[in-house]
Amino acid sequence: MNQPVKEVINGNGPTPGTEGNPYLLLTPGPLSTTRAVREAMLRDWCTWDREYNELVQSIRTRLVALAAPGSQAGYTAILMQGSGTFSVEAAIGTALPRSGGKLAVLTNGAYGDRIAQIAECLAIDHVEVPFGEVAQADPLVLDRILSDDPAITHVALVHCETTTGILNPLAELAEVVRAHKRVLIVDAMSSFGGIPIDMEALGIDWLISSSNKCIQGVPGFGFVLARREALEGCAGHARSLSLDLYDQWLTMEQYGGKWRYTSPTHVVRAFDQALSELEQEGGIAARHARYTENQRVLAEGMAEAGFTPLLPAAWQSPIITAFRYPEDRGFVFANFYEALKREGFVIYPGKISAADTFRIGSIGHVFPADLARLTEAVQRCMT
């Protein structure tokens, strides 16, 4: 069923201007994909067809194997229509009971802030634990918060906060949550598939990601990986009909992969292809190694071009890197962006208030050679 994936291991992404692509997307998603992933969407599928539903079930099984390789029976995967935020809202709105629950949200960027906003919109009792835009979430602070407030039942955090590219210390934070016997919800939107995560070893109850991130599919659905015991007690929790994660799971379980409402069939098929490409590449460990090398080449090349990263190297993720505007060089981001786009690369503007920055992603179907070409283009644009 899957198409050949030789393109995955050829050492560089498609040359800009080929394969219908005028540029490489150096963003945290949507991102550059392989030709085979895009071509997988050329066939139409019926949502009631057994072959399609078996494809959905295969995807669910493979996702669980990636997230909890040693205890697959204890975890399950639920696919949810929409962007990653739809799945975050579905998880928050389903995991927290309608009464008697309280959520602590660790924030150090826009996506932690968004979780708090979701809790506010859903009238969920919650407390924000802010760390500022350019600092990691601190396990000692979390320990104190949980010690002081026994009413907190759930903790939500963002693993890789792409506002800056910061990687929060997931293992240490998870250990604190586990020690206090609270429920842990991890937004791994931009890290799952590109950074090894073992839900069982870390004690993660809910993990959320999306089709168009490190697994290198296209936008259209998100997914939630959940500990079965945690999910099974969530009937009636949801504050939304369409974002009721429990009912979505129950329907998929009872009807062999059927979604409650119309599913993004072409996107699902592309994701199946992307999963196969991840497997052929060598799994998450191999992809993490490639992304890490991508980021290293990027950081070194940008330093040679006169750009300083926003974060210290110890906090930096291999997903996306924020760079400060250069001083005293008449730098205008809009002009820089357009110049790089003409060279065949699309980057991201900054998203923080503490400093003038822009961001460059190092994930997707891109390779160290591509990041080297980018930094050469940066130097040309700055002369």
Tab-separated table of C-alpha atoms in Angstrom:
chain	number	residue	atom	x	y	z
A	1	MET	CA	0.000	0.000	0.000
A	2	ASN	CA	2.800	2.426	0.858
A	3	GLN	CA	4.851	4.079	-1.836
A	4	PRO	CA	8.638	3.773	-2.097
A	5	VAL	CA	10.520	5.982	0.313
A	6	LYS	CA	14.011	6.180	-1.229
A	7	GLU	CA	13.673	9.968	-1.064
A	8	VAL	CA	13.847	9.808	2.732
A	9	ILE	CA	17.506	8.853	2.870
A	10	ASN	CA	19.019	10.748	-0.045
A	11	GLY	CA	20.765	13.292	2.177
A	12	ASN	CA	19.001	16.463	1.084
A	13	GLY	CA	15.546	17.852	0.515
A	14	PRO	CA	14.105	18.603	-2.912
A	15	THR	CA	15.842	21.442	-4.720
A	16	PRO	CA	13.698	24.584	-4.570
A	17	GLY	CA	11.852	25.020	-7.839
A	18	THR	CA	11.513	21.259	-8.411
A	19	GLU	CA	8.648	18.870	-7.641
A	20	GLY	CA	6.236	21.814	-7.670
A	21	ASN	CA	7.982	23.416	-4.680
A	22	PRO	CA	9.298	26.962	-5.111
A	23	TYR	CA	10.990	26.817	-1.693
A	24	LEU	CA	11.801	24.726	1.359
A	25	LEU	CA	9.647	25.377	4.422
A	26	LEU	CA	11.992	25.942	7.364
A	27	THR	CA	9.177	26.254	9.872
A	28	PRO	CA	7.858	24.095	12.731
A	29	GLY	CA	4.897	22.929	10.634
A	30	PRO	CA	3.520	22.838	8.051
A	31	LEU	CA	6.883	21.687	6.798
A	32	SER	CA	8.540	20.289	3.711
A	33	THR	CA	7.348	16.792	2.873
A	34	THR	CA	8.437	14.113	0.432
A	35	ARG	CA	6.955	13.649	-2.997
A	36	ALA	CA	5.609	10.256	-1.872
A	37	VAL	CA	3.676	11.824	1.007
A	38	ARG	CA	2.067	14.338	-1.331
A	39	GLU	CA	1.334	11.743	-3.992
A	40	ALA	CA	-0.415	9.557	-1.412
A	41	MET	CA	-3.259	12.090	-1.486
A	42	LEU	CA	-4.046	11.478	-5.166
A	43	ARG	CA	-6.480	8.658	-4.388
A	44	ASP	CA	-9.995	9.211	-3.037
A	45	TRP	CA	-11.207	7.214	-0.033
A	46	CYS	CA	-14.604	6.442	1.477
A	47	THR	CA	-14.847	6.958	5.245
A	48	TRP	CA	-17.045	3.880	5.624
A	49	ASP	CA	-14.797	1.591	3.589
A	50	ARG	CA	-13.206	-1.278	5.509
A	51	GLU	CA	-9.822	-0.776	3.839
A	52	TYR	CA	-9.739	2.864	4.943
A	53	ASN	CA	-10.781	2.079	8.498
A	54	GLU	CA	-8.121	-0.632	8.702
A	55	LEU	CA	-5.619	2.030	7.653
A	56	VAL	CA	-6.810	4.218	10.548
A	57	GLN	CA	-6.417	1.312	12.972
A	58	SER	CA	-2.915	0.639	11.693
A	59	ILE	CA	-1.975	4.285	12.265
A	60	ARG	CA	-3.355	4.179	15.802
A	61	THR	CA	-1.394	1.023	16.610
A	62	ARG	CA	1.843	2.388	15.188
A	63	LEU	CA	1.500	5.660	17.072
A	64	VAL	CA	1.124	3.798	20.361
A	65	ALA	CA	4.177	1.696	19.513
A	66	LEU	CA	6.187	4.902	19.044
A	67	ALA	CA	4.968	6.449	22.296
A	68	ALA	CA	4.901	3.489	24.669
A	69	PRO	CA	6.996	0.692	23.142
A	70	GLY	CA	7.133	-1.352	26.335
A	71	SER	CA	3.466	-1.185	27.340
A	72	GLN	CA	1.324	-0.847	24.254
A	73	ALA	CA	-1.709	-2.536	25.816
A	74	GLY	CA	-1.942	0.204	28.418
A	75	TYR	CA	-2.185	3.076	25.912
A	76	THR	CA	-4.386	4.091	23.020
A	77	ALA	CA	-4.439	6.668	20.217
A	78	ILE	CA	-7.305	8.905	19.184
A	79	LEU	CA	-7.226	10.854	15.928
A	80	MET	CA	-9.076	14.184	15.846
A	81	GLN	CA	-10.012	16.394	12.898
A	82	GLY	CA	-8.503	19.888	12.713
A	83	SER	CA	-5.239	21.520	13.647
A	84	GLY	CA	-3.149	20.559	16.639
A	85	THR	CA	-4.959	23.104	18.812
A	86	PHE	CA	-8.222	21.217	18.217
A	87	SER	CA	-6.624	18.148	19.784
A	88	VAL	CA	-5.188	20.166	22.679
A	89	GLU	CA	-8.641	21.562	23.407
A	90	ALA	CA	-10.212	18.118	23.060
A	91	ALA	CA	-7.703	16.642	25.518
A	92	ILE	CA	-8.027	19.437	28.087
A	93	GLY	CA	-11.803	19.477	27.814
A	94	THR	CA	-12.067	15.701	28.160
A	95	ALA	CA	-9.354	14.961	30.734
A	96	LEU	CA	-10.635	17.444	33.314
A	97	PRO	CA	-13.897	16.503	35.050
A	98	ARG	CA	-16.751	19.007	35.021
A	99	SER	CA	-16.374	19.415	38.759
A	100	GLY	CA	-13.651	18.607	41.255
A	101	GLY	CA	-10.677	19.108	38.955
A	102	LYS	CA	-8.070	21.857	38.781
A	103	LEU	CA	-5.430	22.346	36.119
A	104	ALA	CA	-1.948	23.822	36.589
A	105	VAL	CA	-0.606	25.182	33.285
A	106	LEU	CA	3.146	25.743	32.954
A	107	THR	CA	3.751	28.653	30.595
A	108	ASN	CA	6.872	30.002	28.919
A	109	GLY	CA	5.540	30.897	25.485
A	110	ALA	CA	2.499	31.330	23.288
A	111	TYR	CA	1.465	27.681	23.295
A	112	GLY	CA	1.438	27.307	27.059
A	113	ASP	CA	-0.560	30.536	27.122
A	114	ARG	CA	-2.981	28.965	24.652
A	115	ILE	CA	-3.609	26.014	26.980
A	116	ALA	CA	-4.481	28.482	29.735
A	117	GLN	CA	-6.778	30.296	27.325
A	118	ILE	CA	-8.505	27.008	26.487
A	119	ALA	CA	-9.037	26.317	30.186
A	120	GLU	CA	-10.486	29.810	30.595
A	121	CYS	CA	-12.865	29.381	27.642
A	122	LEU	CA	-14.035	25.998	28.944
A	123	ALA	CA	-14.530	27.391	32.472
A	124	ILE	CA	-12.031	24.892	33.883
A	125	ASP	CA	-10.582	25.817	37.253
A	126	HIS	CA	-6.894	26.449	36.613
A	127	VAL	CA	-3.766	28.253	37.704
A	128	GLU	CA	-0.992	29.505	35.460
A	129	VAL	CA	2.602	28.861	36.481
A	130	PRO	CA	4.581	31.413	34.409
A	131	PHE	CA	8.315	31.240	33.770
A	132	GLY	CA	8.709	34.081	31.273
A	133	GLU	CA	9.441	33.790	27.568
A	134	VAL	CA	13.143	32.968	27.759
A	135	ALA	CA	13.451	30.511	30.650
A	136	GLN	CA	12.796	26.805	31.010
A	137	ALA	CA	9.972	25.541	33.194
A	138	ASP	CA	11.481	24.842	36.621
A	139	PRO	CA	10.739	21.503	38.354
A	140	LEU	CA	11.455	23.039	41.784
A	141	VAL	CA	8.804	25.691	41.230
A	142	LEU	CA	6.334	23.060	40.085
A	143	ASP	CA	7.104	20.954	43.161
A	144	ARG	CA	6.329	23.907	45.400
A	145	ILE	CA	3.093	24.723	43.553
A	146	LEU	CA	1.828	21.157	43.834
A	147	SER	CA	2.827	20.952	47.502
A	148	ASP	CA	1.003	24.179	48.304
A	149	ASP	CA	-2.192	23.422	46.363
A	150	PRO	CA	-3.610	19.928	46.865
A	151	ALA	CA	-6.669	20.917	44.788
A	152	ILE	CA	-4.579	20.682	41.597
A	153	THR	CA	-5.437	17.387	39.909
A	154	HIS	CA	-3.833	17.843	36.474
A	155	VAL	CA	-0.675	19.479	35.131
A	156	ALA	CA	-0.296	20.618	31.514
A	157	LEU	CA	2.959	21.670	29.876
A	158	VAL	CA	4.470	22.219	26.447
A	159	HIS	CA	7.505	20.048	25.735
A	160	CYS	CA	9.034	22.119	22.939
A	161	GLU	CA	7.802	25.702	23.061
A	162	THR	CA	8.231	26.820	19.472
A	163	THR	CA	7.680	30.451	20.425
A	164	THR	CA	11.428	30.456	21.090
A	165	GLY	CA	12.574	26.895	20.366
A	166	ILE	CA	13.101	26.172	24.055
A	167	LEU	CA	12.998	22.533	25.181
A	168	ASN	CA	11.480	22.143	28.624
A	169	PRO	CA	12.989	19.480	30.945
A	170	LEU	CA	10.244	16.915	30.440
A	171	ALA	CA	11.762	14.057	32.464
A	172	GLU	CA	12.352	16.238	35.543
A	173	LEU	CA	8.929	17.871	35.356
A	174	ALA	CA	7.241	14.497	34.858
A	175	GLU	CA	9.032	13.118	37.911
A	176	VAL	CA	7.593	15.923	40.055
A	177	VAL	CA	4.074	15.301	38.764
A	178	ARG	CA	4.417	11.574	39.358
A	179	ALA	CA	5.722	12.124	42.900
A	180	HIS	CA	2.642	14.218	43.692
A	181	LYS	CA	0.318	11.663	42.049
A	182	ARG	CA	-1.236	14.158	39.649
A	183	VAL	CA	-2.301	13.622	36.021
A	184	LEU	CA	0.209	14.812	33.394
A	185	ILE	CA	-0.864	16.289	30.053
A	186	VAL	CA	1.987	16.991	27.604
A	187	ASP	CA	1.642	19.139	24.516
A	188	ALA	CA	4.282	17.403	22.390
A	189	MET	CA	3.010	19.057	19.238
A	190	SER	CA	6.438	19.959	17.877
A	191	SER	CA	8.518	17.212	19.475
A	192	PHE	CA	6.737	13.855	19.140
A	193	GLY	CA	8.314	11.842	16.352
A	194	GLY	CA	11.462	13.950	16.398
A	195	ILE	CA	12.561	13.563	20.022
A	196	PRO	CA	12.341	10.216	21.857
A	197	ILE	CA	9.494	10.170	24.430
A	198	ASP	CA	8.446	7.090	26.411
A	199	MET	CA	5.044	7.725	27.970
A	200	GLU	CA	5.228	4.784	30.336
A	201	ALA	CA	8.746	5.536	31.580
A	202	LEU	CA	7.892	9.199	32.155
A	203	GLY	CA	4.423	8.637	33.576
A	204	ILE	CA	2.668	10.743	30.933
A	205	ASP	CA	-1.106	10.244	30.952
A	206	TRP	CA	-1.998	12.329	27.884
A	207	LEU	CA	0.288	13.322	24.983
A	208	ILE	CA	-0.838	15.506	22.076
A	209	SER	CA	0.685	16.027	18.645
A	210	SER	CA	-0.273	16.673	15.030
A	211	SER	CA	-0.022	15.147	11.568
A	212	ASN	CA	2.124	17.937	10.129
A	213	LYS	CA	5.008	18.040	12.596
A	214	CYS	CA	7.928	15.654	13.152
A	215	ILE	CA	6.235	12.667	11.537
A	216	GLN	CA	6.285	14.833	8.408
A	217	GLY	CA	2.738	14.476	7.188
A	218	VAL	CA	0.482	17.289	5.986
A	219	PRO	CA	-1.952	19.427	8.029
A	220	GLY	CA	-5.460	18.174	8.703
A	221	PHE	CA	-5.660	16.240	11.959
A	222	GLY	CA	-4.094	15.937	15.373
A	223	PHE	CA	-3.868	12.969	17.676
A	224	VAL	CA	-3.911	12.237	21.375
A	225	LEU	CA	-2.082	9.322	22.952
A	226	ALA	CA	-3.631	8.421	26.286
A	227	ARG	CA	-3.212	5.984	29.115
A	228	ARG	CA	-6.272	3.767	28.806
A	229	GLU	CA	-7.160	3.885	32.491
A	230	ALA	CA	-7.100	7.679	32.437
A	231	LEU	CA	-9.273	7.902	29.317
A	232	GLU	CA	-11.786	5.260	30.357
A	233	GLY	CA	-12.933	7.385	33.274
A	234	CYS	CA	-13.696	10.439	31.136
A	235	ALA	CA	-17.201	9.697	29.848
A	236	GLY	CA	-19.318	12.828	30.114
A	237	HIS	CA	-16.422	15.187	30.825
A	238	ALA	CA	-16.338	16.969	27.462
A	239	ARG	CA	-17.589	20.536	27.152
A	240	SER	CA	-17.995	20.158	23.377
A	241	LEU	CA	-19.821	17.776	21.078
A	242	SER	CA	-17.294	17.657	18.245
A	243	LEU	CA	-14.253	17.787	20.553
A	244	ASP	CA	-15.395	14.987	22.847
A	245	LEU	CA	-12.250	12.885	22.859
A	246	TYR	CA	-13.844	10.064	24.841
A	247	ASP	CA	-16.675	9.630	22.320
A	248	GLN	CA	-14.208	9.852	19.426
A	249	TRP	CA	-12.147	7.069	21.030
A	250	LEU	CA	-15.194	4.922	21.798
A	251	THR	CA	-16.414	5.163	18.209
A	252	MET	CA	-12.991	4.202	16.844
A	253	GLU	CA	-12.820	1.280	19.256
A	254	GLN	CA	-16.325	-0.023	18.601
A	255	TYR	CA	-16.375	0.483	14.837
A	256	GLY	CA	-12.859	-0.518	13.873
A	257	GLY	CA	-11.327	2.863	13.058
A	258	LYS	CA	-14.467	4.818	12.163
A	259	TRP	CA	-14.426	8.540	12.983
A	260	ARG	CA	-17.611	10.087	14.399
A	261	TYR	CA	-17.720	12.793	11.731
A	262	THR	CA	-16.143	13.146	8.290
A	263	SER	CA	-12.425	12.479	8.507
A	264	PRO	CA	-9.678	14.083	6.372
A	265	THR	CA	-9.184	10.947	4.290
A	266	HIS	CA	-6.440	12.230	2.017
A	267	VAL	CA	-4.457	13.591	4.961
A	268	VAL	CA	-4.805	10.272	6.788
A	269	ARG	CA	-3.435	8.429	3.774
A	270	ALA	CA	-0.509	10.847	3.559
A	271	PHE	CA	0.188	10.329	7.262
A	272	ASP	CA	0.294	6.566	6.761
A	273	GLN	CA	2.960	7.132	4.116
A	274	ALA	CA	4.837	9.496	6.440
A	275	LEU	CA	4.834	6.883	9.202
A	276	SER	CA	6.353	4.365	6.800
A	277	GLU	CA	9.047	6.874	5.901
A	278	LEU	CA	9.818	7.426	9.578
A	279	GLU	CA	10.169	3.674	10.037
A	280	GLN	CA	12.485	3.342	7.036
A	281	GLU	CA	14.629	6.238	8.223
A	282	GLY	CA	15.323	4.276	11.400
A	283	GLY	CA	12.606	5.484	13.743
A	284	ILE	CA	12.507	8.408	16.119
A	285	ALA	CA	16.119	8.017	17.260
A	286	ALA	CA	17.416	8.361	13.704
A	287	ARG	CA	15.141	11.296	12.952
A	288	HIS	CA	16.216	12.992	16.174
A	289	ALA	CA	19.844	12.582	15.127
A	290	ARG	CA	19.130	14.184	11.742
A	291	TYR	CA	17.227	17.097	13.264
A	292	THR	CA	19.993	17.626	15.826
A	293	GLU	CA	22.614	17.758	13.099
A	294	ASN	CA	20.390	20.090	11.072
A	295	GLN	CA	20.209	22.476	14.024
A	296	ARG	CA	23.954	22.305	14.639
A	297	VAL	CA	24.744	23.179	11.028
A	298	LEU	CA	22.169	25.967	11.161
A	299	ALA	CA	23.518	27.486	14.379
A	300	GLU	CA	27.137	27.382	13.218
A	301	GLY	CA	26.339	28.834	9.809
A	302	MET	CA	24.199	31.615	11.263
A	303	ALA	CA	26.982	32.507	13.709
A	304	GLU	CA	29.352	32.864	10.767
A	305	ALA	CA	26.809	35.209	9.170
A	306	GLY	CA	26.740	37.347	12.312
A	307	PHE	CA	23.532	36.143	13.987
A	308	THR	CA	23.228	35.309	17.691
A	309	PRO	CA	20.742	32.698	18.991
A	310	LEU	CA	18.188	33.854	21.531
A	311	LEU	CA	18.668	30.865	23.839
A	312	PRO	CA	21.681	29.222	25.464
A	313	ALA	CA	22.647	25.967	23.775
A	314	ALA	CA	21.627	23.904	26.832
A	315	TRP	CA	17.984	24.932	26.395
A	316	GLN	CA	17.849	24.791	22.616
A	317	SER	CA	15.664	22.210	20.907
A	318	PRO	CA	16.518	20.627	17.545
A	319	ILE	CA	13.110	21.760	16.271
A	320	ILE	CA	13.334	25.529	15.696
A	321	THR	CA	15.883	28.203	16.606
A	322	ALA	CA	15.225	31.861	17.371
A	323	PHE	CA	17.869	34.382	16.320
A	324	ARG	CA	18.222	37.970	17.449
A	325	TYR	CA	18.154	40.770	14.918
A	326	PRO	CA	21.717	41.931	14.197
A	327	GLU	CA	22.634	45.276	15.695
A	328	ASP	CA	23.595	48.363	13.697
A	329	ARG	CA	23.135	46.755	10.300
A	330	GLY	CA	19.859	48.333	9.192
A	331	PHE	CA	18.165	44.936	9.444
A	332	VAL	CA	14.547	44.800	8.229
A	333	PHE	CA	12.992	41.367	8.680
A	334	ALA	CA	10.449	41.768	5.849
A	335	ASN	CA	13.253	42.460	3.371
A	336	PHE	CA	15.357	39.605	4.747
A	337	TYR	CA	12.384	37.230	4.495
A	338	GLU	CA	11.687	38.117	0.865
A	339	ALA	CA	15.357	37.835	-0.074
A	340	LEU	CA	15.560	34.334	1.400
A	341	LYS	CA	12.294	33.360	-0.252
A	342	ARG	CA	13.782	34.313	-3.619
A	343	GLU	CA	16.720	32.055	-2.714
A	344	GLY	CA	14.303	29.175	-2.100
A	345	PHE	CA	13.768	29.248	1.681
A	346	VAL	CA	10.830	30.295	3.867
A	347	ILE	CA	11.468	31.110	7.533
A	348	TYR	CA	9.336	32.385	10.448
A	349	PRO	CA	9.027	35.806	12.090
A	350	GLY	CA	9.644	36.131	15.827
A	351	LYS	CA	6.886	35.743	18.402
A	352	ILE	CA	8.162	37.160	21.693
A	353	SER	CA	8.030	40.597	23.251
A	354	ALA	CA	11.373	40.415	25.091
A	355	ALA	CA	13.555	40.767	21.984
A	356	ASP	CA	13.441	41.296	18.223
A	357	THR	CA	13.865	37.829	16.753
A	358	PHE	CA	13.089	35.593	13.817
A	359	ARG	CA	12.966	31.791	13.761
A	360	ILE	CA	14.271	29.043	11.500
A	361	GLY	CA	13.012	25.463	11.682
A	362	SER	CA	15.230	22.427	11.266
A	363	ILE	CA	12.553	19.725	10.921
A	364	GLY	CA	10.735	18.211	7.965
A	365	HIS	CA	12.200	16.675	4.839
A	366	VAL	CA	15.367	18.743	5.091
A	367	PHE	CA	18.942	17.695	5.720
A	368	PRO	CA	22.216	19.237	6.925
A	369	ALA	CA	23.181	20.112	3.346
A	370	ASP	CA	19.971	22.126	3.048
A	371	LEU	CA	20.764	24.116	6.197
A	372	ALA	CA	24.269	24.750	4.883
A	373	ARG	CA	22.782	26.101	1.638
A	374	LEU	CA	20.438	28.283	3.693
A	375	THR	CA	23.235	29.857	5.723
A	376	GLU	CA	25.181	30.527	2.512
A	377	ALA	CA	22.075	32.309	1.203
A	378	VAL	CA	21.831	34.267	4.465
A	379	GLN	CA	25.377	35.516	4.015
A	380	ARG	CA	24.596	36.606	0.452
A	381	CYS	CA	21.475	38.430	1.652
A	382	MET	CA	23.430	40.285	4.330
A	383	THR	CA	26.199	41.589	2.055
